[in-house]
Coordinates of C-alpha atoms and ligand atoms in Angstrom, one line a residue:
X1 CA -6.6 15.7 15.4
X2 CA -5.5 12.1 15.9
X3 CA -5.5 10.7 12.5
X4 CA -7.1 9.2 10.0
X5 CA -9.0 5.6 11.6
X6 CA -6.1 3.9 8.8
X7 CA -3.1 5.6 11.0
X8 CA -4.8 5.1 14.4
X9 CA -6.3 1.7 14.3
X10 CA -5.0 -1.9 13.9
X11 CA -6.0 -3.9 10.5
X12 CA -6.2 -7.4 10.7
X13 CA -6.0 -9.5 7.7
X14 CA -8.2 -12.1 6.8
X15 CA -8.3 -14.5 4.2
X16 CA -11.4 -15.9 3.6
X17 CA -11.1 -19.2 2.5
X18 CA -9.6 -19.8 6.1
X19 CA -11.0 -17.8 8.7
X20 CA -14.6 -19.3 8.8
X21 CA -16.4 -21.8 6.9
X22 CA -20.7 -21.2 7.9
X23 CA -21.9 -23.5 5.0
X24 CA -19.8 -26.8 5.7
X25 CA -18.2 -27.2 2.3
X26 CA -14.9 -27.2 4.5
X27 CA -13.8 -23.6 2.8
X28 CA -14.3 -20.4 4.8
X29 CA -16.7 -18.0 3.1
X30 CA -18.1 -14.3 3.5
X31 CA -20.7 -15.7 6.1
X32 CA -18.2 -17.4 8.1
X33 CA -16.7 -13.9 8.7
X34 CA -19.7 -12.4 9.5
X35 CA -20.4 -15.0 12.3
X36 CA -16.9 -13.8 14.2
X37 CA -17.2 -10.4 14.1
X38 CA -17.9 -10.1 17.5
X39 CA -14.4 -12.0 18.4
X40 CA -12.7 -9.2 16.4
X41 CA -14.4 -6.2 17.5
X42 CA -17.8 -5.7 19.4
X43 CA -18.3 -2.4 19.2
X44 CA -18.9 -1.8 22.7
X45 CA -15.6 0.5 22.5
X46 CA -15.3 -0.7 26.0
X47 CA -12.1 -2.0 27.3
X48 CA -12.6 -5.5 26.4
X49 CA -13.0 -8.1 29.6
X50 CA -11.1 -11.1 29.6
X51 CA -12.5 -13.2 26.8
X52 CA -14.1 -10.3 25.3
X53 CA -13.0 -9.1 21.6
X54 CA -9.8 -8.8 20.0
X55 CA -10.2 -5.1 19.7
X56 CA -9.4 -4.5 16.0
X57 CA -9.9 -1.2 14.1
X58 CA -10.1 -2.7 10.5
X59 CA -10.3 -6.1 8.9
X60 CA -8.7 -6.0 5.1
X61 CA -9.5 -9.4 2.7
X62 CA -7.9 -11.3 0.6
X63 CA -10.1 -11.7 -2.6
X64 CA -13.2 -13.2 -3.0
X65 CA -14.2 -12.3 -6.2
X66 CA -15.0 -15.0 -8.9
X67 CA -11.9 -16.7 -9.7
X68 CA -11.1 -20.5 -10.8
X69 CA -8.8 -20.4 -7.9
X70 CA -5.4 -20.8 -9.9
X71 CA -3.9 -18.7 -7.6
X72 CA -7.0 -19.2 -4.6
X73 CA -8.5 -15.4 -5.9
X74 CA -5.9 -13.9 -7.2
X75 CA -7.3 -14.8 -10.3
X76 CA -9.9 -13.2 -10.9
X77 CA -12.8 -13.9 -13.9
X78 CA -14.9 -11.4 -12.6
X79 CA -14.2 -8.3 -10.2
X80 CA -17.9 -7.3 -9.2
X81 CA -19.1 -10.7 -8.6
X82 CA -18.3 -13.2 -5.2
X83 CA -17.1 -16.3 -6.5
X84 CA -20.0 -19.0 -5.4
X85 CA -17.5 -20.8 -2.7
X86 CA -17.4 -17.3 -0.9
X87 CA -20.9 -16.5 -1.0
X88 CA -23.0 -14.2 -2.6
X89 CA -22.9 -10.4 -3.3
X90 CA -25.7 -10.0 -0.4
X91 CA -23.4 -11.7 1.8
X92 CA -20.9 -9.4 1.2
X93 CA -23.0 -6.0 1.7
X94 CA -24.0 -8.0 5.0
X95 CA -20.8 -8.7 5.6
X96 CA -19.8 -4.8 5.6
X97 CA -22.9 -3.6 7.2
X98 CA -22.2 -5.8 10.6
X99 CA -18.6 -5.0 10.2
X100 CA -19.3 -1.2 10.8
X101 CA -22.1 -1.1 12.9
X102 CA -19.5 -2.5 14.8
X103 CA -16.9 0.2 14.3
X104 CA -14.8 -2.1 12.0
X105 CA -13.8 -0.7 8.7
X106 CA -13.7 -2.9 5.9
X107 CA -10.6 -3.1 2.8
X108 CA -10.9 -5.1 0.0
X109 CA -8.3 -6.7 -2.0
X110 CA -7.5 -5.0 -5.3
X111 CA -5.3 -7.3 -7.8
X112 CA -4.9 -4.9 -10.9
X113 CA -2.1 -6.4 -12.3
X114 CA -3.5 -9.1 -13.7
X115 CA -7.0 -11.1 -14.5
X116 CA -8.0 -14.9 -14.6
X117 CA -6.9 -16.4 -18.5
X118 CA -10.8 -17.0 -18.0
X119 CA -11.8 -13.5 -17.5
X120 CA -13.6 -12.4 -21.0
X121 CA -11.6 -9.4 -21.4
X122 CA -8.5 -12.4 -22.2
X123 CA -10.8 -14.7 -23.8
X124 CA -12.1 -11.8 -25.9
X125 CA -8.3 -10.9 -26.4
X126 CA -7.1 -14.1 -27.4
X127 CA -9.6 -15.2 -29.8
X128 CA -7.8 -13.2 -32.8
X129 CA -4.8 -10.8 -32.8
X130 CA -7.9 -8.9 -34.5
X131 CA -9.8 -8.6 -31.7
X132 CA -10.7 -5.0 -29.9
X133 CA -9.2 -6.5 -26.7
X134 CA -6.2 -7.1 -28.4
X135 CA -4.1 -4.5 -26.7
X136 CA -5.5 -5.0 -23.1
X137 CA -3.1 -7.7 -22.6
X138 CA 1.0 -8.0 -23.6
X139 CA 1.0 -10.2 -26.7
X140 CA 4.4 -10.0 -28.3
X141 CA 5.6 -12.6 -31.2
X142 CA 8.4 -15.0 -30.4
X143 CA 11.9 -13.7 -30.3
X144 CA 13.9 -13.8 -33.6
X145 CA 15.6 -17.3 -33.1
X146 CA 12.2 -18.5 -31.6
X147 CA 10.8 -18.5 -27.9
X148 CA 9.6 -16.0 -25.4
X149 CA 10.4 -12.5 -26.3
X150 CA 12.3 -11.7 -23.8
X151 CA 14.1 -12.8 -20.2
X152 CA 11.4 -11.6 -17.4
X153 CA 10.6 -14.6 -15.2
X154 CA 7.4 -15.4 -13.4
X155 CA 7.7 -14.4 -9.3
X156 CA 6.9 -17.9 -8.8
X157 CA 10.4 -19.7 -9.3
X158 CA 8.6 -23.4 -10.3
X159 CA 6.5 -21.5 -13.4
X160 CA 9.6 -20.0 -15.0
X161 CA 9.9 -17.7 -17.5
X162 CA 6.9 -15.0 -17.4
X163 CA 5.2 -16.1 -21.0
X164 CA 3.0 -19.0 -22.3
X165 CA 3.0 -19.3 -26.1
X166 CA -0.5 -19.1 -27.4
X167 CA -0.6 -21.8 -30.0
X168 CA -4.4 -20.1 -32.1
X169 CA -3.2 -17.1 -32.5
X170 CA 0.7 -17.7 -33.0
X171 CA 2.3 -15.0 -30.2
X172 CA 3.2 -15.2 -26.3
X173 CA 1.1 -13.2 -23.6
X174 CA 2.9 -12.3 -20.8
X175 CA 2.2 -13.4 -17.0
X176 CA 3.9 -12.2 -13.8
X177 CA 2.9 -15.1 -12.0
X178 CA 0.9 -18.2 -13.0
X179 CA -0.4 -18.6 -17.4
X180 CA -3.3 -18.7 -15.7
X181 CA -2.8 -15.4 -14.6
X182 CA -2.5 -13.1 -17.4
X183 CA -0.8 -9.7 -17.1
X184 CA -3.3 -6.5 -18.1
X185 CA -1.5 -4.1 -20.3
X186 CA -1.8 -0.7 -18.2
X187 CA 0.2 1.2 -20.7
X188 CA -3.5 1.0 -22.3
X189 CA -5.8 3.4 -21.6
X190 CA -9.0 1.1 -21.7
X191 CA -7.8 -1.0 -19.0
X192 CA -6.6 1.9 -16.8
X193 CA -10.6 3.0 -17.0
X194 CA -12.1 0.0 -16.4
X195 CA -9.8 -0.9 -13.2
X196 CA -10.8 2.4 -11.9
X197 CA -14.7 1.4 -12.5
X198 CA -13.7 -1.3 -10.6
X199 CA -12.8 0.5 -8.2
X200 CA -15.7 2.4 -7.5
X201 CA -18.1 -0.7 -7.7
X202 CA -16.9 -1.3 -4.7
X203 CA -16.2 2.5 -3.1
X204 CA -19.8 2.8 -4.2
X205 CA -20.6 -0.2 -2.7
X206 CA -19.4 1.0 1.3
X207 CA -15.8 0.4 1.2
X208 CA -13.3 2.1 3.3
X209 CA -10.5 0.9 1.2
X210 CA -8.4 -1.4 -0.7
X211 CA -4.6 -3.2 -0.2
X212 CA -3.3 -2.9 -4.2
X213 CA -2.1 -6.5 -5.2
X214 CA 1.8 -6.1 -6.7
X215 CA 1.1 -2.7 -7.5
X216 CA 4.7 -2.0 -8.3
X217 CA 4.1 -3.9 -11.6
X218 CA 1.9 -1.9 -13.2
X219 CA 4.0 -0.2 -14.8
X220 CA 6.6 -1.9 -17.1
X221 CA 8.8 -1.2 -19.7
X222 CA 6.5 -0.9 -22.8
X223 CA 10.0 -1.7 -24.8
X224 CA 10.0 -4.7 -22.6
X225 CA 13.3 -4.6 -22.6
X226 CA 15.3 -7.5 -21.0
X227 CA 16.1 -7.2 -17.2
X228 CA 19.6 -6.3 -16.8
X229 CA 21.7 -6.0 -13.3
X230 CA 20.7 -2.9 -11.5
X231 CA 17.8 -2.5 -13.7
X232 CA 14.5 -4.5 -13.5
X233 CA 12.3 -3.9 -16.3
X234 CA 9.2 -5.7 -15.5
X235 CA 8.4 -3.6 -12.1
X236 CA 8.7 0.0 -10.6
X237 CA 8.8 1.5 -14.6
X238 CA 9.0 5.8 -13.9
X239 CA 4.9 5.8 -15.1
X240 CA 3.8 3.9 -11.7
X241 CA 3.8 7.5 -10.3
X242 CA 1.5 9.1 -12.6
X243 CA -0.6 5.8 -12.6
X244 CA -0.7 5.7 -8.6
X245 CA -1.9 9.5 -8.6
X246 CA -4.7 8.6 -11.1
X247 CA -5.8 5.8 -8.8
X248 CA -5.6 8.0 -5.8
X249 CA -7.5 10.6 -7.0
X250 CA -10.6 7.8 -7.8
X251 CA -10.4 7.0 -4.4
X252 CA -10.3 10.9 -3.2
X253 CA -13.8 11.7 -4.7
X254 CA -15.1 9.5 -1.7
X255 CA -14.5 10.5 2.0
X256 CA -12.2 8.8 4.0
X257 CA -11.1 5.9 2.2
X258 CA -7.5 4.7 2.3
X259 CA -5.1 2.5 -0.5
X260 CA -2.6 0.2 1.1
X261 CA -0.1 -1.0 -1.2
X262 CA 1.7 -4.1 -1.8
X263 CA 5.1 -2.9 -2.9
X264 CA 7.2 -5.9 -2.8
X265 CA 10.5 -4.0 -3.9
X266 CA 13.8 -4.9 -1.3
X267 CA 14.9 -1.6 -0.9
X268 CA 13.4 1.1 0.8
X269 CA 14.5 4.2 -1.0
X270 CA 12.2 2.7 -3.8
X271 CA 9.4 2.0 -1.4
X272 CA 8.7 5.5 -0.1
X273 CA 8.8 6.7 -3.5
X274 CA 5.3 5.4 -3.3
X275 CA 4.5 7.2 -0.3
X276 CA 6.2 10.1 -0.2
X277 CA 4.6 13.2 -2.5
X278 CA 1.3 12.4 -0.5
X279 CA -0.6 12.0 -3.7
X280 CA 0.4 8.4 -4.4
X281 CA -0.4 5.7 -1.6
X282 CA -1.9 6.2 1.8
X283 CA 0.1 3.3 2.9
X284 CA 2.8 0.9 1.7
X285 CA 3.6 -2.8 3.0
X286 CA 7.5 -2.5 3.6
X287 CA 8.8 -6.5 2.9
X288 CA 12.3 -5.4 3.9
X289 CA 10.9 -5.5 6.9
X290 CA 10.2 -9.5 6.8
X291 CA 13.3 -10.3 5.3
X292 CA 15.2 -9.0 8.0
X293 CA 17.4 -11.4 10.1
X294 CA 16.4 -11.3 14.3
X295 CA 18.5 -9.5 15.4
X296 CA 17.8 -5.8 17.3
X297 CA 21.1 -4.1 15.4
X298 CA 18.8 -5.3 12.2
X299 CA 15.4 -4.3 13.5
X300 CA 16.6 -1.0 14.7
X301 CA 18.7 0.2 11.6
X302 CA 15.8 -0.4 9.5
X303 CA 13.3 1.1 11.4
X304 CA 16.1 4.0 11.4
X305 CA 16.6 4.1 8.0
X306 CA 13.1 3.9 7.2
X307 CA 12.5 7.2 9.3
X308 CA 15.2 8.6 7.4
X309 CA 13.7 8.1 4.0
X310 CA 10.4 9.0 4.9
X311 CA 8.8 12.2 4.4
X312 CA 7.3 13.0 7.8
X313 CA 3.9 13.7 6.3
X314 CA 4.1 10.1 5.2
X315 CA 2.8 7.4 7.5
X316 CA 4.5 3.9 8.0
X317 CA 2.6 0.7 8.1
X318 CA 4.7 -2.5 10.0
X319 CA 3.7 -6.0 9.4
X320 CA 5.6 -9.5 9.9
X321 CA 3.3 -11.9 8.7
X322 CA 1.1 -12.3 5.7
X323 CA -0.8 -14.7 3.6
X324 CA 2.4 -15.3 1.6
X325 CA 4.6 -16.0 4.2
X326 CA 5.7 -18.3 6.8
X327 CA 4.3 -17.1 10.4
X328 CA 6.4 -15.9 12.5
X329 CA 6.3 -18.4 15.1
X330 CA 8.3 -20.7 12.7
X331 CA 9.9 -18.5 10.6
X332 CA 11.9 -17.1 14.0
X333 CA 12.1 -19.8 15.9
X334 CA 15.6 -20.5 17.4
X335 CA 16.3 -22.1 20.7
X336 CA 13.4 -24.2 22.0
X337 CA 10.7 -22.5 23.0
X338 CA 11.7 -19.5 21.5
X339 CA 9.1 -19.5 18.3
X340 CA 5.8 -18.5 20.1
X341 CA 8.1 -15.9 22.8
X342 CA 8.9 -14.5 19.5
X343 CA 5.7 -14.4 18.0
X344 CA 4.4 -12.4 20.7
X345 CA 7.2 -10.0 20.9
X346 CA 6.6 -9.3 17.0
X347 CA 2.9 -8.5 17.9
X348 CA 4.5 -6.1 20.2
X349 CA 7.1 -4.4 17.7
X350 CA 4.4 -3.8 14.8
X351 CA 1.6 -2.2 17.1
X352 CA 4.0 -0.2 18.7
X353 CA 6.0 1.1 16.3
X354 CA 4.7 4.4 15.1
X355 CA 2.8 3.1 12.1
X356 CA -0.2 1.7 11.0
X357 CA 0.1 -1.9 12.3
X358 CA -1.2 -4.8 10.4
X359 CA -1.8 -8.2 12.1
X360 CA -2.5 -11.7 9.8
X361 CA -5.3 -13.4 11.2
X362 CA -3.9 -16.2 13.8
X363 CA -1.5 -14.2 14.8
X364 CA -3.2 -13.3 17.9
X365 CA -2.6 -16.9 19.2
X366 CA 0.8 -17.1 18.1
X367 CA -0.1 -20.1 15.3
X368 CA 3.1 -21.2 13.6
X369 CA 3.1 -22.6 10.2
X370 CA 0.9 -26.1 9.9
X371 CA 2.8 -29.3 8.5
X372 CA 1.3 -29.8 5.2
X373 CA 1.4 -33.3 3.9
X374 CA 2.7 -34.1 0.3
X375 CA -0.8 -35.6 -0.7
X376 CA -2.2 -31.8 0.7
X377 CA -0.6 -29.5 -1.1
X378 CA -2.5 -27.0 -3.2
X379 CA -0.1 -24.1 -4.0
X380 CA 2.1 -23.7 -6.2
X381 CA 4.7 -21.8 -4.3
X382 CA 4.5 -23.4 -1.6
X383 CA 2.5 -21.2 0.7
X384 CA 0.1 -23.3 2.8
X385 CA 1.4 -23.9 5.6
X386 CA 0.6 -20.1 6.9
X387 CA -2.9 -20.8 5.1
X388 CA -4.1 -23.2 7.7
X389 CA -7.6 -22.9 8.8
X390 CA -8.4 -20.8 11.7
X391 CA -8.3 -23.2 14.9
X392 CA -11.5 -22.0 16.8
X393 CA -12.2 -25.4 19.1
X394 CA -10.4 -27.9 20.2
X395 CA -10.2 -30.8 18.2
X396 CA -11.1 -32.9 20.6
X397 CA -14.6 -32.6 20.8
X398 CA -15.0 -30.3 17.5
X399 CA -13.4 -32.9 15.1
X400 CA -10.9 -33.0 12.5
X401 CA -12.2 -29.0 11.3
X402 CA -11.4 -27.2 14.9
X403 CA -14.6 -25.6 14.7
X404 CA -13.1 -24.0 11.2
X405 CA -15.5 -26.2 9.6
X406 CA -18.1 -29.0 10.3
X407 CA -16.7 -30.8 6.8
X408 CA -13.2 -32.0 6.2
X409 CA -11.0 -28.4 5.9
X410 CA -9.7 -27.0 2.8
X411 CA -6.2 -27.4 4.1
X412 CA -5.3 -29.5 7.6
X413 CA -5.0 -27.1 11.1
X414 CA -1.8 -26.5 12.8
X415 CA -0.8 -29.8 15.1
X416 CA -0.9 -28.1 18.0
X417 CA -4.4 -27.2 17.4
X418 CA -5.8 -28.2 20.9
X419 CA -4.0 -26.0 22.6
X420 CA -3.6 -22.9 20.2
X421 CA -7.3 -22.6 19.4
X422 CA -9.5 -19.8 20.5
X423 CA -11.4 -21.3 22.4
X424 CA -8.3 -22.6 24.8
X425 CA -6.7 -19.3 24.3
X426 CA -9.8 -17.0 25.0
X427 CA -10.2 -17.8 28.8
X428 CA -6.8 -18.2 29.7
X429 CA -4.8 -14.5 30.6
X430 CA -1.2 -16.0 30.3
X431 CA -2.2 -16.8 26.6
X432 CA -1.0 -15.1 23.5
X433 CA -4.8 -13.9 23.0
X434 CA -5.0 -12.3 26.0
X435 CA -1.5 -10.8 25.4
X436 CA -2.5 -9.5 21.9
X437 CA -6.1 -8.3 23.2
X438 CA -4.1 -6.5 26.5
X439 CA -1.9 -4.7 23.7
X440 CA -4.6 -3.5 21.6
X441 CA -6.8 -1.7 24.6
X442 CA -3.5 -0.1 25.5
X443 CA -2.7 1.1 22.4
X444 CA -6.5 1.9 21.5
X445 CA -6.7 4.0 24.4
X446 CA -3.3 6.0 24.6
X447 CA -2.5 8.8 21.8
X448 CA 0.8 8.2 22.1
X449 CA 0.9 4.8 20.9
X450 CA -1.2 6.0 18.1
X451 CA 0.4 9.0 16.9
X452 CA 3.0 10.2 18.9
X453 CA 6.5 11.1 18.2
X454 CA 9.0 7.9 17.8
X455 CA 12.8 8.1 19.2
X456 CA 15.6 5.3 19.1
X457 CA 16.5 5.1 22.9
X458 CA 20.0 3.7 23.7
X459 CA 19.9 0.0 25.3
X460 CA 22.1 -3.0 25.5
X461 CA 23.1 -4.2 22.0
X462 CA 20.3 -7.3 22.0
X463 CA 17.3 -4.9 22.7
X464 CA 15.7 -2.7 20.6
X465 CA 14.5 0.1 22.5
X466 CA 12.6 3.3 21.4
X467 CA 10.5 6.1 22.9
X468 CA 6.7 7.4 22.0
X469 CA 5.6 10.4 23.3
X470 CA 2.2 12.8 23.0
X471 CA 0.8 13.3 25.8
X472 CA 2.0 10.9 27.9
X473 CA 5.6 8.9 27.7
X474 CA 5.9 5.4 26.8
X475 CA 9.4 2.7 25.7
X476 CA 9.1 0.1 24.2
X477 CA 12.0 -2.7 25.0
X478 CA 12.4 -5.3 22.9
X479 CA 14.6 -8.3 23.5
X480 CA 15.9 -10.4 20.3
X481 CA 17.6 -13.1 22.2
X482 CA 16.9 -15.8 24.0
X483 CA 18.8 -15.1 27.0
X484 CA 17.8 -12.6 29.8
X485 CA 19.9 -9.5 29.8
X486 CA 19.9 -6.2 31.2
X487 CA 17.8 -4.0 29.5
X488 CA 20.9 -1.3 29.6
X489 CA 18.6 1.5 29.9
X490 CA 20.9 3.9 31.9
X491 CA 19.2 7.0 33.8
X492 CA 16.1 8.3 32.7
X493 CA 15.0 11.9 33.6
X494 CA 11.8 11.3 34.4
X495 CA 12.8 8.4 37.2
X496 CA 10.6 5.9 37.9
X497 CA 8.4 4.0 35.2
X498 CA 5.1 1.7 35.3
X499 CA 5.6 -1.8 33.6
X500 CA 2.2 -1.9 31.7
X501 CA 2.8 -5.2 30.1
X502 CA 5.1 -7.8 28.9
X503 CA 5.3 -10.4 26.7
X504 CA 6.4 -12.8 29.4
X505 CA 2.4 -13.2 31.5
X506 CA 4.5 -13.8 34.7
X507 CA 5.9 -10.4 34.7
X508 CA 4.5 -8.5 37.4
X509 CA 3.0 -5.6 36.5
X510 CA 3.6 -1.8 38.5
X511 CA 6.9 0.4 38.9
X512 CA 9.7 -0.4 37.8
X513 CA 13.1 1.4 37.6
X514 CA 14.3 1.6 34.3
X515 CA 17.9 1.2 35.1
X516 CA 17.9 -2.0 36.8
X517 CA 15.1 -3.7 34.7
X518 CA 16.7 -7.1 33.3
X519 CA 14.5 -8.9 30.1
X520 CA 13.3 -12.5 30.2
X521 CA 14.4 -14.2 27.3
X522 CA 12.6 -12.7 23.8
X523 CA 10.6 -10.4 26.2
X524 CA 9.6 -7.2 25.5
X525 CA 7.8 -4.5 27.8
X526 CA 5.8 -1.4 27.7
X527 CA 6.8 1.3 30.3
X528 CA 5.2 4.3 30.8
X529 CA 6.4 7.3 32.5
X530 CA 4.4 9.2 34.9
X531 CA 5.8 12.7 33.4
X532 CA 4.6 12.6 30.4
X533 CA 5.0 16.3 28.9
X534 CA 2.5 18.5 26.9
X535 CA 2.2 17.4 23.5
X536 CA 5.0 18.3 21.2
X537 CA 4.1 15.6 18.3
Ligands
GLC1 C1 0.5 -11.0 -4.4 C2 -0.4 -11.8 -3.5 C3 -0.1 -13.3 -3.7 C4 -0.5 -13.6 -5.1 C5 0.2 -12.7 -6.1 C6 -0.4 -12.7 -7.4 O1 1.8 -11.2 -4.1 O2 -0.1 -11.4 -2.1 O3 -0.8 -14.1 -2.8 O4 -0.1 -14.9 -5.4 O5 0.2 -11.3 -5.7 O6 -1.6 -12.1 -7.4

């Protein structure tokens, strides 16, 4: 046994309103995606030629449910609709059935934590403290001397503290994020049931699974009691484990499905709580993991202490870039030149690592973030530039919309657009496409990038080094600085290695020995070892 698909394959994250607009209103939609999924995977499960298909296991979306796009579908006035600028529910079902007659497995975006303020069940709740839906929101009365009842903040620093007085009916409701984006009261019972109907809708509906928006905050303090040093009371409350087992078990009456969640806590003994007792999460997003500085001493401690924390029947899942964060092309970038090296040897860490990777779509050709002009901004916390519209021709001769869209886009392409976009990218082998496509067909085809055992391996102090192993023996060397330096690999037993490929498309590829290898600056390589020993796991 190999795994479940969600521990062997890639997932590559999409979010709609920028991968792919079909119907010109410059936004992507459903039927944008369905028009590329032959770039992501063909489903010829052949290794892919040059300019053939990414090669990806699993594509999960960012919402596209009806939403008035407060927080671009995270707020959401209706979970078992598609919001019109996405398309239609028949779209959708289209939208999975190409997806897996093509081998792709499709995860949808579940935000239980909170609804649209135009979603009826707030509407209904805040037309009377009467009302039946009353209690499916938090709706406290001011504080004794007057304002919100208490000290929690929104997660987005420019909308401040985390309630909105409601003027009609005289009390604050409480919202993590936007007061557009009311918080759903989960120590109710009603709204625990209808999430879960929610849920099926859409396990009914074909799903293979669903990435759980902020699902460390459902479950608060009921006393909402203020947040104190060393003790946040509006996340991570002791009922987000019974809560967690009651959502896995809805997704357990259906075969093969998987929950990804989005645990945005900084420390890691607190994120494999949700992975750990094997009836909780399949999969958690670890965010230590972006916030860590480039450095290999940083990279390889975590991953250390991450292995120490984990339960080996849990399984890891490795990302660097997101729909919420700055790509990692610019996020990393020190010397010149040094962003898209960088980018590429990230690509290399996550789908390496043993681990679920999970790739953010763009990231293939290295994109860094786009410059955003004042007059163009559209989020409130300041998060498009890594929303930029997927690149797919050059400029040039495809206009202003980089074969994105025919129309003026959503939100302007990266500057460098010309050069970055697939269709420059897909025919040329020293690209980052072709580097990212070469890495997925190695990993797709060897067990021991999928599942086998993982091993720090000592190196020089800039290069992050570790060993998998199944069937056959592979390291992974990782260089974090810009300069070259010996790999510092010392004697191996098993001799002489084969350099299978590098970040760096000059490297020549063939043996190698180990001990005298020296990395390009921000290069990383994949050797494998011709003794590779009988499967131990
Ligand atoms: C998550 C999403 C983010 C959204 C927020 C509120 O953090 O990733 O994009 O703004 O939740 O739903």
């Amino acid at each position: 046994m190999n795994g479940a698909w969600w521990q062997r394959g890639v997932i590559y994250q999409i979010y709609p309103r920028s991968f792919a607009d079909a119907n010109g209103d410059g936004v992507g939609d459903l039927r944008g995606i369905v028009d590329h999924l032959d770039y992501l995977n063909d489903g010829t499960g052949r290794p892919p030629p040059a300019g053939g298909a990414l090669g990806v296991d699993a594509i999960w979306l960012s919402p596209f449910y009806r939403s008035p796009m407060a927080d671009f579908g995270y707020d959401i006035s209706d979970y078992t609709d598609v919001d019109p600028v996405f398309g239609t529910l028949g779209d959708f079902d289209d939208l999975l059935e190409g997806a897996h007659s093509r081998g792709i497995k499709v995860v949808v975006d579940w935000v239980p934590n909170h609804t649209s303020d135009r979603h009826p069940w707030f509407t209904e709740s805040a037309s009377s403290r009467d009302s039946p839906k009353r209690g499916w929101y938090v709706w406290r009365d001011p504080a004794p001397g007057g304002g919100p009842p208490n000290n929690w903040r929104s997660s987005f620093a420019a909308v401040g503290p985390a309630w909105t007085f409601h003027e009609p009916t005289g009390q604050y409701y409480l919202h993590s994020f936007t007061p557009q984006q009311p918080d759903l009261n989960w120590d109710n019972p009603e709204v625990e049931t209808a999430m879960h109907e929610v849920l099926r809708f859409w396990l009914d509906r074909g799903v293979d699974g669903f990435r759980i928006d902020v699902v460390y905050k459902i479950a608060k303090d009921p006393e909402l009691g203020d947040n104190e040093p060393g003790l946040e009371h509006d996340v991570h409350w002791p009922t987000i484990h019974d809560r967690l087992r009651k959502i896995r078990s809805v997704i357990d009456e259906y075969d093969d499905r998987m929950i990804v969640g989005e645990v945005y806590l900084l420390d890691l003994p607190r994120v494999v709580e949700y992975i750990n007792s094997g009836d909780e999460l399949n999969l958690a997003h670890n965010f230590v993991f972006v916030h860590l500085p480039w450095h290999a001493a940083a990279f390889r401690a975590s991953v250390a202490e991450f292995t120490e924390l984990a339960e080996t029947s849990a399984w890891p899942a490795w990302f660097l870039e997101n729909h919420d964060h700055s790509r990692v092309a610019t996020r990393y970038a020190g010397e010149p030149g040094s962003g898209p090296r960088r980018a590429r040897l990230a690509a290399m860490l996550v789908c390496t690592l043993r681990g679920t990777p999970f790739l953010y779509y763009g990231q293939e050709l290295g994109l860094p973030d786009a410059r955003i002009p004042p007059d163009r901004v559209v989020d409130v916390a300041g998060r498009d530039p890594e929303r930029a519209p997927m690149p797919w021709l050059r400029p040039s001769h495809a206009g202003p919309g980089a074969g994105f869209s025919t129309a003026g886009p959503w939100l302007p392409v990266v500057t460098d657009a010309e050069r970055l976009c697939v269709e420059a990218q897909q025919q040329d082998p020293a690209s980052a496409l072709a580097f990212v496509r070469e890495l997925l067909r190695l990993r797709s085809g060897e067990r021991a990038l999928q599942s086998g055992s993982q091993r720090p391996v000592d190196a020089a102090a800039d290069v992050f080094c570790f060993e998998r192993r199944l069937d056959q023996r592979f390291l992974i060397a990782l260089n974090f600085s810009s300069a070259s330096v010996p790999a510092g690999l010392g004697d191996d037993p098993d001799g002489a290695a084969v350099l299978e490929l590098s970040t760096d498309p000059g490297r020549a590829r063939g043996p190698v020995d180990p001990r005298s290898l020296v990395l390009g600056p921000d290069e990383g390589v994949i050797l494998r070892f011709p003794a590779g020993e009988a499967a131990t796991g």
